[in-house]
Coordinates of C-alpha atoms in Angstrom, one line a residue:
M1 CA -0.6 -0.2 -0.2
K2 CA 1.0 3.3 -0.4
K3 CA 2.2 5.8 2.1
K4 CA 0.3 8.0 1.4
R5 CA -2.9 5.9 0.9
T6 CA -2.0 4.4 4.5
I7 CA -1.2 8.1 6.6
K8 CA -4.9 9.2 4.6
I9 CA -6.7 6.0 6.0
L10 CA -4.3 5.8 9.1
A11 CA -5.9 10.2 10.3
L12 CA -9.2 9.0 9.2
A13 CA -9.1 6.5 11.8
L14 CA -8.0 8.9 14.8
A15 CA -10.5 11.2 13.3
F16 CA -13.4 9.4 14.1
C17 CA -12.0 7.8 17.2
F18 CA -13.0 12.0 18.5
I19 CA -16.4 12.0 17.6
F20 CA -19.4 11.3 16.4
T21 CA -22.5 10.8 18.2
T22 CA -25.7 10.0 15.7
V23 CA -25.6 10.3 11.2
A24 CA -27.6 14.1 12.4
F25 CA -24.4 16.4 13.5
A26 CA -23.9 20.1 13.1
A27 CA -20.6 20.4 11.4
P28 CA -18.3 23.5 11.1
K29 CA -20.6 26.5 9.4
H30 CA -17.5 26.5 6.8
N31 CA -19.7 26.8 2.9
K32 CA -16.4 23.9 2.1
I33 CA -17.2 21.6 4.8
D34 CA -20.8 21.4 5.0
K35 CA -20.6 20.3 1.2
K36 CA -19.4 16.7 2.3
I37 CA -21.5 16.7 4.8
K38 CA -23.6 13.9 1.2
D39 CA -20.2 11.7 2.2
Y40 CA -20.7 11.5 5.3
E41 CA -22.8 8.2 6.0
G42 CA -20.3 6.6 3.0
A43 CA -17.4 6.9 5.4
L44 CA -19.2 6.3 8.3
K45 CA -20.2 2.4 7.2
S46 CA -16.6 2.0 6.2
L47 CA -14.7 2.5 9.1
I48 CA -17.5 1.2 11.5
Q49 CA -16.9 -2.4 8.9
K50 CA -13.3 -1.7 9.7
E51 CA -14.6 -0.9 13.5
I52 CA -12.2 1.9 13.8
V53 CA -15.5 4.1 15.4
K54 CA -16.6 3.7 18.8
G55 CA -18.7 5.3 21.2
Y56 CA -19.0 5.2 25.1
G57 CA -20.5 2.3 25.6
N58 CA -24.4 3.8 25.6
G59 CA -24.4 5.6 22.2
D60 CA -22.3 8.7 23.0
Y61 CA -19.4 10.0 21.5
G62 CA -18.6 12.8 23.0
L63 CA -19.4 15.6 19.5
S64 CA -18.8 19.1 21.0
G65 CA -16.1 17.8 23.8
N66 CA -13.3 19.3 23.5
V67 CA -9.7 16.6 22.7
K68 CA -7.7 17.1 25.7
R69 CA -3.8 16.6 24.5
G70 CA -3.0 13.2 26.2
D71 CA -6.4 11.6 24.4
V72 CA -5.4 13.3 21.4
I73 CA -1.4 11.1 22.1
V74 CA -3.7 7.2 22.7
M75 CA -5.3 7.7 19.7
I76 CA -2.7 8.6 17.3
V77 CA -0.2 5.5 18.7
R78 CA -3.4 3.3 19.3
M79 CA -3.4 3.7 15.3
L80 CA 0.3 4.0 14.6
D81 CA 0.0 0.2 16.9
Q82 CA -3.7 -0.8 14.2
Y83 CA -1.3 -0.2 10.7
G84 CA 1.9 -1.5 12.0
V85 CA 3.8 1.1 12.1
I86 CA 5.0 0.4 15.7
D87 CA 3.7 -3.0 18.1
E88 CA 1.8 -2.9 20.9
D89 CA 4.5 -3.8 23.4
D90 CA 6.3 -1.2 22.9
Y91 CA 3.7 1.3 25.3
D92 CA 2.1 -2.1 27.4
A93 CA 1.5 0.9 31.0
E94 CA 2.6 -2.3 32.9
K95 CA 5.9 -3.4 30.9
L96 CA 6.8 0.5 31.0
S97 CA 5.5 1.0 34.9
E98 CA 8.5 -1.6 35.1
N99 CA 11.5 -0.3 33.4
Y100 CA 9.6 3.6 34.5
L101 CA 11.1 7.0 32.5
E102 CA 10.7 9.6 32.9
I103 CA 9.1 11.7 29.8
F104 CA 7.5 14.7 31.4
E105 CA 7.1 16.0 34.2
D106 CA 2.8 16.1 34.8
V107 CA 2.9 12.2 33.2
D108 CA 3.7 10.1 35.7
N109 CA 3.7 6.0 35.2
K110 CA 0.2 5.6 36.7
D111 CA -1.8 7.2 34.3
Y112 CA -3.8 6.0 31.2
Y113 CA -1.9 7.8 29.2
Y114 CA 2.2 7.3 30.2
G115 CA 2.8 4.5 27.8
H116 CA 1.6 6.6 24.1
I117 CA 3.2 9.7 25.8
R118 CA 6.3 7.5 25.9
V119 CA 6.2 6.2 22.8
A120 CA 5.3 8.8 21.2
K121 CA 7.5 11.4 22.0
M122 CA 10.1 8.5 21.1
L123 CA 8.9 8.7 17.6
G124 CA 8.6 12.6 17.8
I125 CA 5.2 13.8 17.8
A126 CA 4.9 14.6 21.6
K127 CA 7.4 17.9 22.5
G128 CA 5.7 19.1 25.0
D129 CA 8.3 22.4 26.7
G130 CA 10.7 19.6 26.8
K131 CA 9.4 19.5 30.7
Y132 CA 5.9 19.5 31.0
F133 CA 3.6 18.1 28.3
K134 CA 0.2 19.2 29.2
P135 CA -1.7 15.9 28.5
N136 CA -5.1 17.4 30.5
T137 CA -5.3 20.6 28.8
P138 CA -7.1 20.6 25.7
V139 CA -6.0 21.0 21.9
T140 CA -6.5 23.6 20.0
I141 CA -7.5 24.1 16.6
Q142 CA -3.5 25.2 15.3
E143 CA -2.0 22.4 17.4
T144 CA -4.6 19.8 15.2
I145 CA -3.2 21.1 11.8
W146 CA 0.5 20.9 13.2
L147 CA -0.3 17.1 14.6
I148 CA -1.8 16.8 11.2
E149 CA 1.4 17.9 9.7
R150 CA 4.1 16.0 12.0
T151 CA 1.9 12.3 12.1
G152 CA 3.0 13.5 7.7
D153 CA 6.5 13.5 8.7
L154 CA 6.9 10.4 11.1
L155 CA 5.5 8.4 7.8
D156 CA 7.5 10.5 5.8
I157 CA 5.2 11.8 3.1
K158 CA 3.7 15.3 3.4
F159 CA 0.2 16.2 3.3
N160 CA -1.1 18.4 0.0
S161 CA 0.2 22.0 0.6
D162 CA -2.9 23.8 -0.3
Q163 CA -5.4 21.4 1.7
I164 CA -2.6 22.6 5.1
E165 CA -3.9 25.9 3.7
E166 CA -7.0 25.4 3.2
L167 CA -7.7 24.7 6.6
K168 CA -6.0 27.1 7.6
E169 CA -8.3 29.2 6.1
I170 CA -11.3 28.0 6.8
Y171 CA -10.4 28.6 10.6
K172 CA -9.2 31.8 10.3
G173 CA -9.4 33.7 13.2
D174 CA -10.7 30.0 14.7
L175 CA -7.3 28.7 16.0
G176 CA -6.2 29.8 19.1
D177 CA -9.9 28.3 19.9
F178 CA -9.8 24.6 21.0
A179 CA -10.9 21.5 18.6
K180 CA -14.4 20.2 19.5
R181 CA -14.0 16.2 18.5
S182 CA -16.9 17.8 15.6
D183 CA -13.4 20.0 14.3
V184 CA -11.0 17.3 14.6
F185 CA -13.4 14.7 12.5
W186 CA -13.8 17.9 9.5
M187 CA -10.8 19.2 9.3
L188 CA -8.9 15.2 8.5
Y189 CA -11.8 14.6 6.5
L190 CA -11.7 17.8 4.2
I191 CA -7.7 16.7 4.1
L192 CA -8.4 13.5 2.8
D193 CA -10.7 13.7 0.6
D194 CA -9.0 13.3 -2.9
I195 CA -8.5 9.5 -2.6
D196 CA -7.6 8.8 -5.6
E197 CA -9.3 5.3 -7.3
D198 CA -5.8 4.9 -8.6
E199 CA -4.8 4.4 -5.5
E200 CA -8.0 2.7 -4.2
D201 CA -7.3 -0.4 -6.3
D202 CA -3.5 -1.0 -4.8
D203 CA -6.0 -1.6 -1.2
Y204 CA -5.2 -5.5 -1.4
D205 CA -1.5 -6.9 -2.8
I206 CA -3.0 -10.4 -3.1
A207 CA -5.9 -12.2 -4.9
D208 CA -9.2 -12.5 -1.8
I209 CA -10.3 -15.0 -0.3
K210 CA -13.5 -16.4 0.0
H211 CA -15.9 -18.2 1.3
T212 CA -20.0 -19.4 2.0
M213 CA -21.6 -20.3 5.2
N214 CA -24.7 -20.7 7.4
D215 CA -24.7 -18.2 10.3
D216 CA -25.3 -21.0 13.2
E217 CA -21.6 -22.5 11.8
T218 CA -18.1 -21.7 12.2
F219 CA -14.9 -20.9 9.5
K220 CA -11.8 -22.5 10.7
F221 CA -8.7 -21.3 9.4
T222 CA -6.4 -22.9 7.5
D223 CA -2.1 -22.5 6.0
K224 CA -3.5 -24.0 1.9
M225 CA -6.1 -21.1 1.9
F226 CA -2.9 -18.4 3.0
L227 CA -0.4 -20.3 0.8
R228 CA -2.9 -20.4 -2.2
A229 CA -3.9 -17.0 -2.2
F230 CA -0.1 -15.4 -0.8
G231 CA 2.2 -18.4 -2.5
D232 CA 5.5 -20.9 -0.2
D233 CA 7.4 -17.5 0.6
L234 CA 4.8 -16.4 3.5
E235 CA 5.7 -16.0 7.2
Y236 CA 3.2 -15.0 9.5
V237 CA -0.5 -12.4 8.6
K238 CA -1.8 -9.3 10.9
F239 CA -5.4 -9.3 11.2
T240 CA -7.6 -6.1 11.3
L241 CA -10.7 -7.2 13.8
P242 CA -14.1 -7.5 11.8
E243 CA -17.1 -5.6 12.9
N244 CA -20.1 -8.4 12.0
G245 CA -18.1 -11.3 14.2
N246 CA -15.3 -12.4 16.1
L247 CA -11.8 -14.6 15.0
Y248 CA -11.1 -16.6 18.0
Y249 CA -8.1 -18.3 18.6
D250 CA -8.0 -22.4 19.7
Y251 CA -12.0 -22.5 19.6
D252 CA -14.2 -24.4 22.0
A253 CA -17.8 -24.3 21.4
D254 CA -18.5 -25.8 24.5
A255 CA -16.0 -23.1 26.6
S256 CA -18.0 -20.2 28.4
K257 CA -14.9 -18.4 27.3
N258 CA -12.8 -18.1 23.9
S259 CA -9.5 -16.7 23.4
L260 CA -10.1 -13.3 21.0
V261 CA -7.2 -12.7 18.0
S262 CA -5.0 -9.3 18.4
E263 CA -4.6 -7.0 15.7
S264 CA -1.1 -6.7 17.2
K265 CA -0.1 -10.2 17.2
K266 CA 1.7 -12.3 14.5
Y267 CA -0.1 -15.9 13.3
F268 CA 2.0 -18.1 11.9
I269 CA 2.0 -20.5 9.4
Y270 CA 3.1 -23.7 11.2
D271 CA 6.6 -24.6 10.8
D272 CA 8.0 -27.3 13.6
D273 CA 10.9 -25.3 14.3
L274 CA 8.6 -22.5 15.1
D275 CA 6.9 -24.5 18.2
D276 CA 5.4 -21.7 20.9
E277 CA 4.0 -18.8 18.2
L278 CA 0.8 -18.5 17.1
R279 CA -0.5 -20.2 13.9
I280 CA -2.8 -19.8 11.6
S281 CA -4.6 -22.3 11.8
E282 CA -6.6 -22.2 15.2
I283 CA -8.0 -19.3 14.1
T284 CA -11.9 -19.7 13.4
F285 CA -14.8 -17.4 12.7
K286 CA -17.3 -16.7 14.5
P287 CA -20.6 -14.5 13.4
K288 CA -22.2 -12.2 15.1
D289 CA -25.5 -13.6 15.7
N290 CA -28.5 -12.6 13.7
F291 CA -26.5 -11.4 11.0
N292 CA -26.5 -12.4 7.6
G293 CA -24.4 -10.9 4.4
Q294 CA -20.7 -10.0 4.2
V295 CA -17.4 -10.3 5.9
N296 CA -15.0 -8.4 5.4
I297 CA -11.6 -8.8 7.3
E298 CA -8.5 -7.2 6.0
Y299 CA -5.0 -8.4 6.5
K300 CA -1.3 -8.0 6.2
A301 CA 0.9 -10.8 5.1
Y302 CA 4.4 -10.7 5.1
D303 CA 7.1 -12.3 4.1
E304 CA 11.0 -12.1 4.9
D305 CA 10.7 -8.3 2.8
K306 CA 7.7 -7.4 2.5
A307 CA 4.1 -7.1 3.4
Y308 CA 1.2 -7.7 1.3
N309 CA -2.3 -6.7 1.8
G310 CA -5.3 -9.0 1.6
L311 CA -9.0 -9.6 2.1
I312 CA -11.1 -12.1 3.2
V313 CA -14.2 -11.5 2.4
I314 CA -16.7 -13.7 4.3
T315 CA -20.5 -14.4 2.9
V316 CA -22.7 -15.1 6.2
E317 CA -26.9 -17.1 4.7
K318 CA -29.4 -17.4 6.8
N319 CA -29.5 -21.6 7.4
E320 CA -33.3 -22.0 6.1
D321 CA -33.9 -25.8 7.3
F322 CA -36.0 -25.0 9.7
D323 CA -37.7 -20.7 10.7
D324 CA -36.5 -19.3 14.5
I325 CA -39.0 -20.6 17.1
K326 CA -39.1 -17.6 19.2
Y327 CA -39.6 -17.3 23.0
T328 CA -40.1 -14.2 25.8
V329 CA -38.9 -14.6 29.5
K330 CA -38.7 -11.9 32.1
E331 CA -34.9 -11.7 33.5
N332 CA -34.4 -14.0 36.4
N333 CA -37.4 -15.9 35.3
N334 CA -37.1 -20.1 33.3
L335 CA -38.2 -21.0 30.7
K336 CA -40.2 -24.4 29.8
F337 CA -40.2 -25.1 26.2
D338 CA -43.7 -25.7 24.3
Y339 CA -42.9 -28.8 22.1
R340 CA -45.4 -27.5 19.5
S341 CA -42.7 -25.2 18.9
F342 CA -40.7 -27.5 17.2
D343 CA -41.4 -29.1 13.1
S344 CA -43.6 -31.5 13.4
R345 CA -40.7 -33.5 11.2
I346 CA -39.0 -33.7 14.4
D347 CA -38.4 -36.9 16.4
E348 CA -35.5 -36.1 18.3
V349 CA -34.1 -33.1 19.1
V350 CA -30.3 -31.9 20.9
F351 CA -29.2 -28.5 21.7
T352 CA -25.7 -26.9 21.6
L353 CA -25.0 -25.8 24.8
L354 CA -24.9 -22.0 26.4
D355 CA -21.8 -19.8 27.1
K356 CA -22.9 -20.5 30.6
K357 CA -22.8 -16.5 31.2
I358 CA -26.2 -15.8 29.0
G359 CA -27.7 -19.3 30.6
T360 CA -27.8 -22.7 31.1
L361 CA -30.3 -25.9 30.1
Y362 CA -31.8 -28.3 31.8
F363 CA -33.9 -31.4 31.7
D364 CA -36.5 -31.6 34.2
D365 CA -35.8 -35.3 34.7
D366 CA -38.5 -36.4 37.0
K367 CA -41.3 -33.8 36.3
D368 CA -41.7 -32.2 39.0
G369 CA -40.9 -28.5 37.9
K370 CA -37.8 -28.9 40.1
L371 CA -35.0 -28.2 38.4
E372 CA -31.1 -30.1 40.3
D373 CA -27.9 -29.2 39.3
D374 CA -27.3 -32.8 38.3
E375 CA -31.0 -32.1 35.6
N376 CA -28.2 -29.8 33.5
L377 CA -28.8 -30.9 29.9
A378 CA -25.5 -33.2 29.1
K379 CA -23.8 -32.5 25.5
N380 CA -25.0 -34.2 22.8
E381 CA -28.2 -35.4 24.7
A382 CA -30.8 -36.8 23.1
I383 CA -34.8 -35.5 23.3
S384 CA -37.4 -37.1 21.9
R385 CA -40.0 -34.7 21.1
S386 CA -42.6 -36.1 23.3
D387 CA -40.1 -35.0 25.6
L388 CA -39.1 -31.1 24.8
R389 CA -41.8 -30.6 26.9
Y390 CA -39.5 -31.2 30.1
V391 CA -36.6 -28.5 28.5
Y392 CA -36.2 -25.8 30.3
F393 CA -33.9 -22.5 30.1
V394 CA -32.0 -20.9 32.6
P395 CA -31.4 -17.5 32.2
Y396 CA -27.6 -16.6 34.0
Q397 CA -28.5 -14.3 37.1
D398 CA -29.2 -10.7 35.9
Y399 CA -28.6 -11.1 31.8
K400 CA -31.3 -9.7 29.5
G401 CA -30.6 -9.2 26.3
E402 CA -31.0 -12.3 23.8
A403 CA -30.1 -15.9 23.8
I404 CA -30.0 -18.0 20.7
I405 CA -29.8 -21.9 21.2
S406 CA -29.4 -23.8 18.1
Y407 CA -30.1 -27.9 17.9
V408 CA -30.1 -30.1 15.5
G409 CA -33.3 -32.2 14.4
Y410 CA -33.8 -35.4 13.4
D411 CA -36.1 -37.1 12.2
G412 CA -34.9 -41.2 11.6
K413 CA -33.7 -40.7 7.8
E414 CA -32.2 -37.1 7.7
E415 CA -31.3 -34.6 9.7
F416 CA -32.5 -30.5 10.4
D417 CA -30.8 -27.2 11.8
G418 CA -32.9 -25.0 13.4
R419 CA -32.4 -22.1 16.3
V420 CA -34.7 -21.5 19.9
V421 CA -34.5 -17.8 19.8
V422 CA -34.8 -16.1 24.2
T423 CA -35.6 -12.9 24.8
V424 CA -34.5 -12.4 27.9
E425 CA -36.8 -8.5 28.8
S426 CA -35.8 -6.6 32.3
V427 CA -37.5 -6.4 34.4
Q428 CA -37.9 -3.5 36.7
E429 CA -38.0 -3.7 40.0
I430 CA -37.9 0.1 41.7
S431 CA -40.2 2.1 41.2
T432 CA -40.0 4.4 38.6
L433 CA -39.1 8.1 41.0
S434 CA -42.0 10.3 38.4
L435 CA -41.0 14.2 39.3
V436 CA -41.9 17.1 37.8
K437 CA -40.3 19.9 37.7
K438 CA -39.6 23.2 36.9
I439 CA -36.1 23.5 35.7
R440 CA -35.2 27.8 36.9
D441 CA -31.4 28.5 35.6
G442 CA -31.8 25.5 33.6
E443 CA -31.1 22.5 36.8
A444 CA -32.9 20.6 38.4
V445 CA -31.8 19.2 41.9
I446 CA -33.1 16.1 43.3
D447 CA -32.3 14.7 46.5
F448 CA -31.7 11.2 45.1
E449 CA -31.6 9.1 48.2
D450 CA -33.9 10.8 50.2
N451 CA -36.9 9.3 47.6
L452 CA -35.2 5.8 46.8
Y453 CA -35.8 5.3 50.7
E454 CA -39.3 5.6 50.4
T455 CA -39.8 4.2 46.8
V456 CA -38.3 0.8 48.2
G457 CA -38.7 1.0 51.6
K458 CA -37.0 0.7 54.6
D459 CA -36.1 -3.0 54.3
L460 CA -34.8 -3.0 50.9
Y461 CA -32.4 0.5 50.8
N462 CA -30.7 -0.7 54.1
K463 CA -29.6 -4.1 52.3
L464 CA -28.7 -1.5 48.8
D465 CA -24.4 -0.7 48.7
Y466 CA -23.8 1.2 45.6
V467 CA -25.5 2.7 42.3
K468 CA -23.9 2.9 39.1
F469 CA -26.2 5.6 36.6
V470 CA -26.9 6.0 33.0
L471 CA -25.9 9.1 31.2
P472 CA -28.4 10.8 29.9
S473 CA -29.3 11.2 25.7
K474 CA -29.6 15.1 26.0
G475 CA -27.9 17.8 29.1
Q476 CA -25.7 16.8 31.9
L477 CA -26.3 14.9 35.0
M478 CA -23.9 15.7 37.7
I479 CA -23.6 14.8 42.1
K480 CA -22.8 16.2 45.3
Y481 CA -20.9 13.0 46.9
D482 CA -19.3 12.6 49.3
E483 CA -19.6 16.4 51.0
G484 CA -17.1 17.7 47.5
E485 CA -18.9 19.6 45.4
Y486 CA -21.1 19.2 42.1
K487 CA -18.8 17.3 39.5
S488 CA -19.9 15.1 36.1
V489 CA -21.5 11.6 37.1
A490 CA -19.2 9.4 35.7
K491 CA -19.9 6.5 32.6
D492 CA -19.7 3.2 35.2
A493 CA -18.7 5.0 38.4
E494 CA -20.3 2.8 41.9
Y495 CA -21.8 6.1 43.9
V496 CA -21.8 4.7 48.1
I497 CA -25.2 4.8 49.2
G498 CA -25.1 6.9 52.5
K499 CA -22.6 9.4 50.5
I500 CA -25.3 10.8 47.4
E501 CA -26.2 14.3 48.9
E502 CA -27.9 15.3 45.7
I503 CA -27.9 14.6 42.0
K504 CA -28.8 17.4 39.8
Y505 CA -29.7 17.4 35.7
I506 CA -28.6 20.5 33.6
F507 CA -31.0 21.1 30.2
D508 CA -32.0 24.3 29.0
G509 CA -34.5 22.9 27.1
R510 CA -38.3 21.4 27.0
G511 CA -40.3 17.8 27.3
T512 CA -39.1 14.6 28.9
V513 CA -35.9 12.8 30.2
D514 CA -35.2 9.3 31.1
I515 CA -32.3 8.9 34.2
N516 CA -32.1 5.3 34.2
Y517 CA -29.9 3.6 37.1
T518 CA -29.4 0.5 39.4
V519 CA -28.2 0.2 42.6
F520 CA -26.8 -3.2 43.9
D521 CA -27.1 -5.6 47.4
E522 CA -23.1 -7.1 47.1
D523 CA -24.4 -9.9 50.7
T524 CA -25.6 -12.4 48.0
S525 CA -24.5 -15.9 48.6
I526 CA -23.7 -16.0 43.8
E527 CA -22.6 -12.0 43.3
D528 CA -23.9 -8.2 43.7
K529 CA -28.0 -8.3 42.9
A530 CA -29.1 -5.9 40.8
Y531 CA -32.0 -3.3 40.6
D532 CA -33.0 -0.9 38.2
G533 CA -35.0 2.1 38.8
L534 CA -36.2 5.4 36.3
I535 CA -36.2 8.7 37.1
T536 CA -38.4 10.8 35.0
L537 CA -38.5 14.5 34.9
K538 CA -40.9 16.4 33.0
I539 CA -39.0 19.4 31.7
Q540 CA -42.1 22.3 32.2

């Protein structure tokens, strides 16, 4: 792949990692940029397929937020790793902390960005003032433009100088302002928009590896399929992880957990002299549940002298033997199968066992409705059609979502594949705290613990240990905690019951806003017991 092409993909990937909240958003108000909005969806779709676009887990990508200097470096180094310029071990925080080296006085080896900044300083990207780097300071638009040029210098190429000047002209007068994540995206998008068609043709140097499979199957890689595409000089391969499936190493369908392939690791063609190395032939692709369509897996193949770009194209088709059998059950409740749901041709069924973190299949052998540990359905255990009424699915404690249970049905002569799809729905175990608030100065203050006590009662309240809040899709949620000042509620943070003075919601609009939360009781025999709750604010 040409160096110009590599740095463009790198910068585009970096830009997308910074931003995105929804398809509709407000770009900077510059005519030259506004004209390119029509290209946004295609670019976003491409990067989602490469699993480059990632959020915070709640649909919020911080589009309007400032970008810290430390976070910019984290993203750059992560992308350099992905495109083979550096190795993940070069910035592994734990390994580097064992060999601590002071790089800047305000960057400690315990900081999450320490390893990244250390590598970036070595490469000449992170310079600071020689003594301090100021990793928590927001980056300016001017610094972002310099960063683009410096990253280009790292790979020994130059961006189009006209495009750099165009950026400076667009942001003329704003260069000293803090760059929003949307600014970072649009600046880089403008630069990267001139990828030539002839460069697109250089994407893949090796003939595509193609495979078609059913959605309930797995596909195990072989040395032969890579040697056929590449040649006998192939030594090892590094993979880009796909979106609509997973690459596993040494996959076991009956295991509760499997090891994932890593983008930074090398996977070798079998060789007697490399017994300790990871093997291509131990990699298995498994599509995501309910996915049908095409999965593209990009890879780099290496010989002694050079790296080549290749593509694996996997077409996942729905197994049409039987229609899905669909059930719905509430979380922490058992589901009893109905034999009449299964196709009338079936005489016997063998189920594929589930990951235990999703749920367990039982066969009620004594038919008393009480499920014992020794009644777990065994691997490859055949169940007659009439006995399907005694098969139960028990979701894992507090599990919510879909459980896909594959099975093979037999009619005495043929076998047919099918699936049982169980939707485990959440139960709102705490009554909704419905509060009508007329917000003054854009703020609503809520005495969370008093309201919780009144809602759940004394007995349950005294058992509760901590709470986690889901950040609302609009507005800002603040908390006054442990006799401190108001601070923004942090994603996945555990706030101890008894230390929460107040929560505050800040919003300058009107309407209904839902604030979801979960409170936990740690004193259970199995694990933390969770109770879901909801605060509804009617903003007048």
